[in-house]
Coordinates of C-alpha atoms in Angstrom, one line a residue:
M1 CA 71.2 109.3 159.6
L2 CA 69.4 112.5 160.5
D3 CA 70.4 115.2 162.9
H4 CA 69.2 118.8 163.7
A5 CA 71.2 120.1 160.7
S6 CA 69.2 117.8 158.4
L7 CA 66.0 119.3 159.6
R8 CA 67.3 122.9 159.2
E9 CA 68.5 122.1 155.7
H10 CA 65.1 120.7 154.5
F11 CA 62.8 122.8 156.6
P12 CA 64.5 126.1 157.4
G13 CA 62.6 128.0 160.1
H14 CA 60.2 125.2 160.7
D15 CA 59.4 123.8 164.2
A16 CA 60.4 120.2 164.8
D17 CA 56.7 119.3 165.5
D18 CA 55.5 120.9 162.3
P19 CA 53.2 118.4 160.4
N20 CA 55.3 118.8 157.3
V21 CA 58.3 117.7 159.2
S22 CA 56.5 114.6 160.6
G23 CA 55.3 113.7 157.2
W24 CA 58.8 113.9 155.8
L25 CA 60.2 111.8 158.6
N26 CA 57.5 109.1 158.1
A27 CA 58.2 109.0 154.4
L28 CA 61.9 108.5 155.1
E29 CA 61.1 105.6 157.4
N30 CA 59.0 104.0 154.7
E31 CA 61.8 104.4 152.1
N32 CA 64.7 103.1 154.1
E33 CA 65.5 99.9 156.0
L34 CA 66.9 101.9 159.0
V35 CA 66.7 105.5 160.0
V36 CA 69.0 106.7 162.8
F37 CA 68.0 110.0 164.6
L38 CA 71.0 111.6 166.2
C39 CA 70.0 113.5 169.3
E40 CA 71.7 116.5 170.7
S41 CA 73.4 116.6 174.1
T42 CA 70.7 118.7 175.6
L43 CA 66.9 118.2 175.6
T44 CA 66.1 120.4 172.6
D45 CA 62.9 120.4 170.5
W46 CA 64.7 118.3 167.9
T47 CA 65.9 115.8 170.5
R48 CA 62.3 115.4 171.8
K49 CA 61.0 115.0 168.3
A50 CA 63.7 112.4 167.4
I51 CA 63.0 110.3 170.5
R52 CA 59.3 110.3 170.0
Q53 CA 59.6 109.5 166.3
A54 CA 62.0 106.5 166.9
D55 CA 61.0 102.9 167.6
Q56 CA 63.8 102.3 170.0
V57 CA 66.5 104.2 171.7
I58 CA 70.2 103.5 171.7
V59 CA 72.4 105.0 174.4
A60 CA 76.1 105.1 173.3
V61 CA 78.7 105.5 176.0
A62 CA 82.5 105.5 176.0
G63 CA 85.3 105.8 178.5
P64 CA 85.2 105.4 182.3
G65 CA 81.9 105.7 184.0
P66 CA 79.2 105.5 184.8
N67 CA 77.6 108.9 184.6
E68 CA 74.2 109.5 186.1
L69 CA 71.2 109.6 183.7
N70 CA 71.2 112.9 181.9
P71 CA 68.0 114.7 180.9
V72 CA 68.0 113.3 177.4
E73 CA 68.2 109.7 178.8
E74 CA 65.5 110.4 181.3
F75 CA 63.2 111.7 178.6
A76 CA 64.0 108.8 176.3
F77 CA 63.4 106.3 179.1
S78 CA 60.0 107.9 179.9
I79 CA 59.0 107.3 176.2
H80 CA 60.4 103.9 175.5
P81 CA 60.1 100.9 177.8
P82 CA 63.1 98.7 178.6
A83 CA 62.3 96.3 175.7
R84 CA 63.0 99.2 173.3
R85 CA 66.3 100.3 174.8
R86 CA 69.9 99.2 174.0
L87 CA 73.1 100.3 175.6
V88 CA 76.2 100.4 173.3
L89 CA 79.6 100.6 174.9
V90 CA 82.2 102.0 172.5
H91 CA 85.9 101.0 172.6
E92 CA 88.9 101.7 170.5
R93 CA 90.0 98.0 170.3
R94 CA 88.2 94.7 170.5
Q95 CA 89.0 92.5 173.5
G96 CA 87.6 89.4 175.0
A97 CA 86.3 91.1 178.1
V98 CA 86.0 94.7 179.4
E99 CA 85.4 96.2 182.8
G100 CA 82.7 98.2 184.3
T101 CA 79.7 97.3 182.2
A102 CA 77.5 96.5 185.2
A103 CA 78.0 100.0 186.6
W104 CA 76.7 101.5 183.3
L105 CA 73.7 99.1 183.4
R106 CA 72.8 99.8 187.0
D107 CA 70.6 102.9 186.2
R108 CA 69.9 101.9 182.6
E109 CA 67.5 99.0 182.3
V110 CA 67.8 97.9 178.7
A111 CA 66.8 94.9 176.6
M112 CA 70.4 94.2 175.6
H113 CA 73.9 95.8 175.6
H114 CA 76.6 95.6 173.0
Q115 CA 80.3 96.0 173.0
V116 CA 81.5 97.8 169.9
A117 CA 85.1 98.4 168.7
L118 CA 86.0 101.1 166.3
E119 CA 89.1 99.3 164.9
D120 CA 86.9 97.9 162.0
D121 CA 83.2 97.7 161.1
R122 CA 82.6 94.1 162.3
D123 CA 80.8 95.1 165.5
V124 CA 78.9 97.9 163.8
K125 CA 77.6 95.3 161.3
G126 CA 76.6 93.1 164.1
L127 CA 74.7 95.9 165.8
H128 CA 73.0 96.7 162.5
R129 CA 71.8 93.1 162.2
F130 CA 70.2 93.4 165.7
L131 CA 68.5 96.6 164.7
T132 CA 67.2 95.2 161.4
G133 CA 66.0 91.9 162.8
R134 CA 68.8 89.7 161.2
A135 CA 71.0 89.0 164.2
L136 CA 72.6 85.5 164.0
G137 CA 72.4 83.3 167.1
F138 CA 74.2 80.1 168.1
V139 CA 72.0 77.8 170.2
A140 CA 74.0 75.1 172.0
A141 CA 72.3 72.1 173.6
G142 CA 73.4 70.2 176.7
G143 CA 74.9 66.8 176.4
G144 CA 77.8 66.4 178.9
G145 CA 80.8 64.7 177.2
F146 CA 79.2 65.3 173.8
G147 CA 79.6 69.0 174.3
P148 CA 83.1 69.4 172.7
A149 CA 81.3 68.8 169.4
H150 CA 80.1 72.4 169.7
I151 CA 83.7 73.5 169.5
G152 CA 84.2 71.7 166.2
I153 CA 81.0 73.0 164.7
Y154 CA 81.8 76.6 165.8
K155 CA 85.3 76.2 164.2
A156 CA 83.9 75.0 160.9
F157 CA 81.5 78.0 160.6
M158 CA 84.2 80.4 161.8
E159 CA 86.5 79.2 158.9
H160 CA 83.7 80.2 156.6
G161 CA 83.9 83.7 158.0
V162 CA 80.6 83.5 159.9
Q163 CA 80.1 86.0 162.8
F164 CA 77.7 85.0 165.5
D165 CA 76.0 88.0 167.2
I166 CA 74.6 86.3 170.3
L167 CA 75.4 83.0 172.0
G168 CA 73.1 81.0 174.3
G169 CA 73.2 77.5 175.6
T170 CA 72.3 74.9 178.2
S171 CA 74.6 72.9 180.4
V172 CA 77.8 72.0 178.5
G173 CA 76.5 74.2 175.6
A174 CA 76.5 77.2 177.9
A175 CA 80.0 76.3 179.0
V176 CA 81.4 76.1 175.5
L177 CA 79.7 79.3 174.3
A178 CA 80.9 81.2 177.3
G179 CA 84.4 80.8 176.0
F180 CA 83.4 82.0 172.6
A181 CA 81.6 85.0 174.1
L182 CA 85.1 86.0 175.4
L183 CA 86.5 85.6 171.9
K184 CA 88.5 82.5 172.7
S185 CA 89.6 80.4 169.8
P186 CA 88.3 76.8 169.4
E187 CA 91.7 75.5 170.5
E188 CA 91.6 77.7 173.6
V189 CA 88.1 76.5 174.6
D190 CA 89.2 72.9 174.1
L191 CA 92.3 73.4 176.2
A192 CA 90.1 74.8 179.0
A193 CA 87.9 71.7 178.8
H194 CA 91.1 69.6 179.1
D195 CA 92.1 71.5 182.3
I196 CA 88.6 71.3 183.8
F197 CA 87.8 67.6 183.1
V198 CA 91.1 65.8 182.5
I199 CA 93.8 67.6 184.5
S200 CA 91.5 68.6 187.4
K201 CA 89.2 65.6 187.0
G202 CA 86.2 67.8 187.6
F203 CA 83.7 64.9 187.2
K204 CA 85.7 62.2 188.9
H205 CA 85.7 63.2 192.6
F206 CA 83.0 61.2 194.3
T207 CA 81.8 62.2 197.8
L208 CA 79.3 61.0 200.5
P209 CA 75.9 61.4 198.8
R210 CA 74.5 64.0 201.3
Y211 CA 74.2 66.7 198.7
A212 CA 75.2 65.0 195.5
L213 CA 77.3 62.1 194.1
L214 CA 80.2 64.3 193.1
D215 CA 82.4 66.6 195.1
H216 CA 81.9 70.0 193.4
I217 CA 84.8 71.8 195.0
V218 CA 87.5 70.9 192.4
F219 CA 85.0 71.4 189.6
D220 CA 84.1 74.9 190.8
E221 CA 87.7 75.9 191.2
A222 CA 88.5 74.8 187.7
L223 CA 85.5 76.8 186.3
R224 CA 86.7 79.9 188.2
R225 CA 90.2 79.5 186.8
A226 CA 88.8 79.1 183.3
F227 CA 86.6 82.2 183.4
M228 CA 88.9 84.4 185.6
G229 CA 86.2 86.1 187.5
I230 CA 84.7 87.8 184.4
A231 CA 81.1 88.8 184.5
I232 CA 78.6 88.1 181.7
E233 CA 78.0 91.8 181.3
D234 CA 81.7 92.3 180.4
A235 CA 82.0 89.6 177.8
W236 CA 82.4 90.9 174.3
R237 CA 79.4 89.2 172.8
P238 CA 75.9 89.0 174.2
Y239 CA 75.5 85.7 176.0
F240 CA 73.0 83.7 178.2
A241 CA 73.0 80.4 180.1
V242 CA 69.9 78.4 180.7
T243 CA 69.1 76.9 184.0
T244 CA 66.1 75.4 185.9
L245 CA 64.6 77.2 188.8
L246 CA 63.5 75.0 191.7
D247 CA 61.3 77.3 193.8
G248 CA 57.8 75.8 193.2
S249 CA 56.9 78.5 190.7
W250 CA 56.9 76.0 187.8
Q251 CA 58.7 78.6 185.8
G252 CA 60.2 77.6 182.4
P253 CA 63.7 78.2 181.4
Y254 CA 65.5 80.6 183.7
L255 CA 68.1 82.7 181.8
I256 CA 71.2 84.0 183.5
R257 CA 72.4 87.1 181.7
S258 CA 74.5 88.8 184.4
G259 CA 76.9 87.9 187.2
P260 CA 80.0 85.8 187.2
I261 CA 80.3 83.6 184.1
W262 CA 81.7 80.6 186.0
K263 CA 78.7 80.6 188.3
A264 CA 76.2 80.8 185.3
V265 CA 78.0 77.9 183.6
R266 CA 78.0 75.9 186.9
A267 CA 74.3 76.5 187.5
S268 CA 73.4 75.6 183.9
G269 CA 75.3 72.3 184.1
S270 CA 74.2 71.3 187.7
L271 CA 73.1 67.8 186.9
P272 CA 70.5 66.8 189.5
A273 CA 71.8 64.4 192.1
I274 CA 75.2 64.4 190.3
L275 CA 76.3 67.9 191.4
P276 CA 74.8 70.0 194.2
P277 CA 72.4 72.7 193.0
V278 CA 73.7 76.3 192.8
I279 CA 72.2 78.9 195.1
S280 CA 71.9 82.4 193.6
D281 CA 72.7 85.6 195.5
D282 CA 68.9 86.1 196.0
G283 CA 68.4 82.6 197.3
R284 CA 67.1 80.8 194.2
L285 CA 67.9 77.1 193.8
L286 CA 69.2 76.3 190.3
V287 CA 69.9 73.0 188.6
D288 CA 70.7 71.9 185.0
G289 CA 68.8 73.8 182.3
G290 CA 68.3 70.6 180.4
V291 CA 65.5 69.6 182.9
V292 CA 63.2 72.1 181.2
D293 CA 64.9 73.2 178.0
N294 CA 67.9 71.4 176.7
I295 CA 67.8 73.2 173.3
P296 CA 67.1 76.8 174.2
L297 CA 65.9 78.1 170.8
G298 CA 62.8 79.6 172.4
P299 CA 64.7 81.8 174.8
M300 CA 67.0 82.9 171.9
S301 CA 64.1 83.8 169.7
A302 CA 62.5 85.8 172.5
L303 CA 65.7 87.9 172.7
K304 CA 66.1 88.8 169.1
T305 CA 64.8 88.1 165.5
G306 CA 66.9 86.6 162.8
P307 CA 68.5 83.2 161.9
N308 CA 70.0 80.8 164.3
L309 CA 72.4 77.8 164.2
V310 CA 70.9 75.2 166.5
V311 CA 73.1 72.3 167.6
H312 CA 71.9 69.3 169.6
F313 CA 72.5 65.7 170.5
G314 CA 69.0 64.3 170.6
L315 CA 68.0 60.7 170.5
R316 CA 65.4 61.3 167.9
G317 CA 64.4 58.1 166.0
R318 CA 66.1 55.8 168.5
V319 CA 63.3 53.9 170.2
Q320 CA 64.8 51.4 172.7
R321 CA 63.1 48.6 174.5
F322 CA 64.5 46.5 177.3
E323 CA 63.7 42.8 177.3
V324 CA 64.3 42.5 181.1
D325 CA 62.1 41.1 183.8
Y326 CA 61.7 43.8 186.4
M327 CA 61.8 41.3 189.2
S328 CA 65.4 40.3 188.1
I329 CA 66.8 43.6 189.3
P330 CA 68.9 42.6 192.3
G331 CA 68.7 44.1 195.8
R332 CA 71.8 45.6 197.5
W333 CA 73.2 42.3 198.9
Q334 CA 72.6 40.4 195.7
L335 CA 74.2 43.2 193.7
A336 CA 77.2 43.3 196.0
R337 CA 77.8 39.6 195.5
A338 CA 77.4 39.8 191.8
L339 CA 79.9 42.7 191.4
L340 CA 82.6 40.6 193.1
T341 CA 83.1 38.3 190.0
R342 CA 83.2 38.8 186.3
S343 CA 80.6 36.2 185.7
G344 CA 78.3 37.7 188.3
R345 CA 78.6 41.1 186.6
G346 CA 77.8 39.5 183.3
R347 CA 74.6 38.2 184.6
L348 CA 73.3 41.5 185.8
P349 CA 70.2 42.8 183.9
P350 CA 71.2 45.0 181.0
I351 CA 69.4 48.2 181.9
P352 CA 70.7 51.7 182.4
G353 CA 72.3 52.8 185.7
P354 CA 71.7 56.1 187.4
I355 CA 73.7 58.1 184.9
G356 CA 72.0 56.5 181.9
V357 CA 68.5 57.1 183.4
L358 CA 69.5 60.8 184.0
Q359 CA 70.7 61.1 180.4
R360 CA 67.3 59.9 179.1
C361 CA 65.4 62.2 181.5
L362 CA 67.4 65.3 180.2
V363 CA 66.7 64.5 176.5
L364 CA 62.9 64.4 177.1
N365 CA 63.0 68.2 176.5
Q366 CA 65.2 67.8 173.4
D367 CA 62.7 66.8 170.7
P368 CA 63.5 68.9 167.6
D369 CA 59.9 68.5 166.4
R370 CA 58.8 70.7 169.3
L371 CA 61.2 73.5 168.7
P372 CA 59.9 76.8 167.5
I373 CA 62.0 76.6 164.4
G374 CA 61.9 79.6 162.1
P375 CA 62.3 79.5 158.3
L376 CA 66.0 80.5 158.5
D377 CA 67.0 78.4 161.5
L378 CA 69.6 75.7 160.7
V379 CA 69.2 72.7 163.0
L380 CA 72.2 70.4 163.2
P381 CA 71.6 67.1 165.0
V382 CA 75.1 65.8 165.7
P383 CA 75.6 62.1 164.9
E384 CA 77.3 59.8 167.4
L385 CA 81.0 60.5 167.6
P386 CA 83.8 58.2 168.9
G387 CA 84.6 58.9 172.5
A388 CA 81.5 60.8 173.4
T389 CA 79.7 59.8 176.6
L390 CA 77.6 61.8 179.1
L391 CA 80.1 62.2 181.9
D392 CA 83.4 61.3 180.4
F393 CA 85.4 64.1 178.7
D394 CA 88.8 62.3 178.5
R395 CA 88.4 62.1 174.7
H396 CA 87.2 65.6 174.3
F397 CA 89.7 66.4 171.4
E398 CA 88.5 63.4 169.4
V399 CA 84.9 64.7 169.8
F400 CA 85.9 68.2 168.9
E401 CA 87.8 67.1 165.8
G402 CA 85.2 64.6 164.7
A403 CA 82.4 67.2 164.9
Y404 CA 84.6 69.7 163.0
Q405 CA 85.2 67.3 160.1
W406 CA 81.6 66.3 160.0
C407 CA 80.3 69.9 160.0
K408 CA 82.6 70.9 157.2
R409 CA 81.1 68.1 155.1
R410 CA 77.6 69.1 156.2
I411 CA 78.2 72.8 155.2
D412 CA 79.3 71.7 151.8
E413 CA 76.3 69.4 151.3
L414 CA 73.9 72.2 152.3
G415 CA 75.7 74.7 150.2
E416 CA 75.3 72.5 147.1
K417 CA 71.5 72.5 147.8
N418 CA 71.4 76.3 148.3
D419 CA 69.9 75.7 151.7
P420 CA 68.2 79.0 152.7
A421 CA 69.0 78.8 156.4
L422 CA 72.7 78.2 155.5
T423 CA 72.6 81.2 153.1
A424 CA 71.2 83.4 155.9
I425 CA 74.0 82.3 158.2
L426 CA 76.7 82.9 155.6
A427 CA 75.4 86.4 155.0
T428 CA 77.2 87.5 158.1
R429 CA 80.6 86.9 156.6
D430 CA 83.0 89.7 156.3

């Protein structure tokens, strides 16, 4: 770490732009993994030199705010584009959510912001991993009622002391990781799933199919209750939810990184035809992110470098054929008559219904062979678990517990093989 006093100590009487000073600074950068230049509070020659010498700028703020951009920030932002800027909000204590982050970000366009507590060095270590290209990400795929498996897998890694630096998911993966972005325990996240899907029966209120098959009102209210009006910006850990933008632009995955968490989760899991699409404040029509990217490793890799844990529920290797004559599919009156008796129902062609077809459509963008897997990305395809179905969460705890026990065994197996991706993940342990 270098400040103006360091310059005066090594080069007394020299100007900050002296070629000898520049050579010294370049040599230090070559010798060290990370060099931090500490600017002064005013726009001095040293501050200008430090900002020009750096590869990125970190604005650290504390206390109530926001303050307007000061001259040092204005100069730094004129040198470094948003992709090279970070905002660090410093707190005395760690908490699941803070307040006022959006106000600090309003005039400070940055690539990412970080909540850092001074009670220990955990958050500082996480920030260091971002700055040195080793930030650890958790990528959670969509999968409806399979989603509680994410909770069990998170718990298994948490018990190994792993600290995830950034969380991003699609559909139910986005919902689960939103709870962890707020520092909820696995048991608290599972309890929220119980409230949303079992007590409130969020996926069991059917309606007239004008906008969708399900009535979204109860589901939305349960999500708002679970996330308490908290904004993504105020969550302790960096987080994003993936959704699909239906505006004719053929845009790929659309990342939600700001605004109410409940609405981001709702948009990311807006199953086409099952739930009404979500309309953003600027008029964008949003549906389930699984339509374009059910395993959002690409978006995660675009936000940071470093290892990732990637969890999905793909149907890889399960090729299924249906020995059914298409002409045997009944029309509405034939179907109505068949459904009246057990024998009639038994004679119906064994092909998927609307939900099954939707499930197969969503996993089209879930082929692990097409993922941009890096050398230190650990991909965990979750096996079939008892009680897991696409739209039924009634047995969520069994799915959670089954995935937890499976993942513990899987971690031990990979550890015995000295798997390099697992080693990189475990490197974040306290």
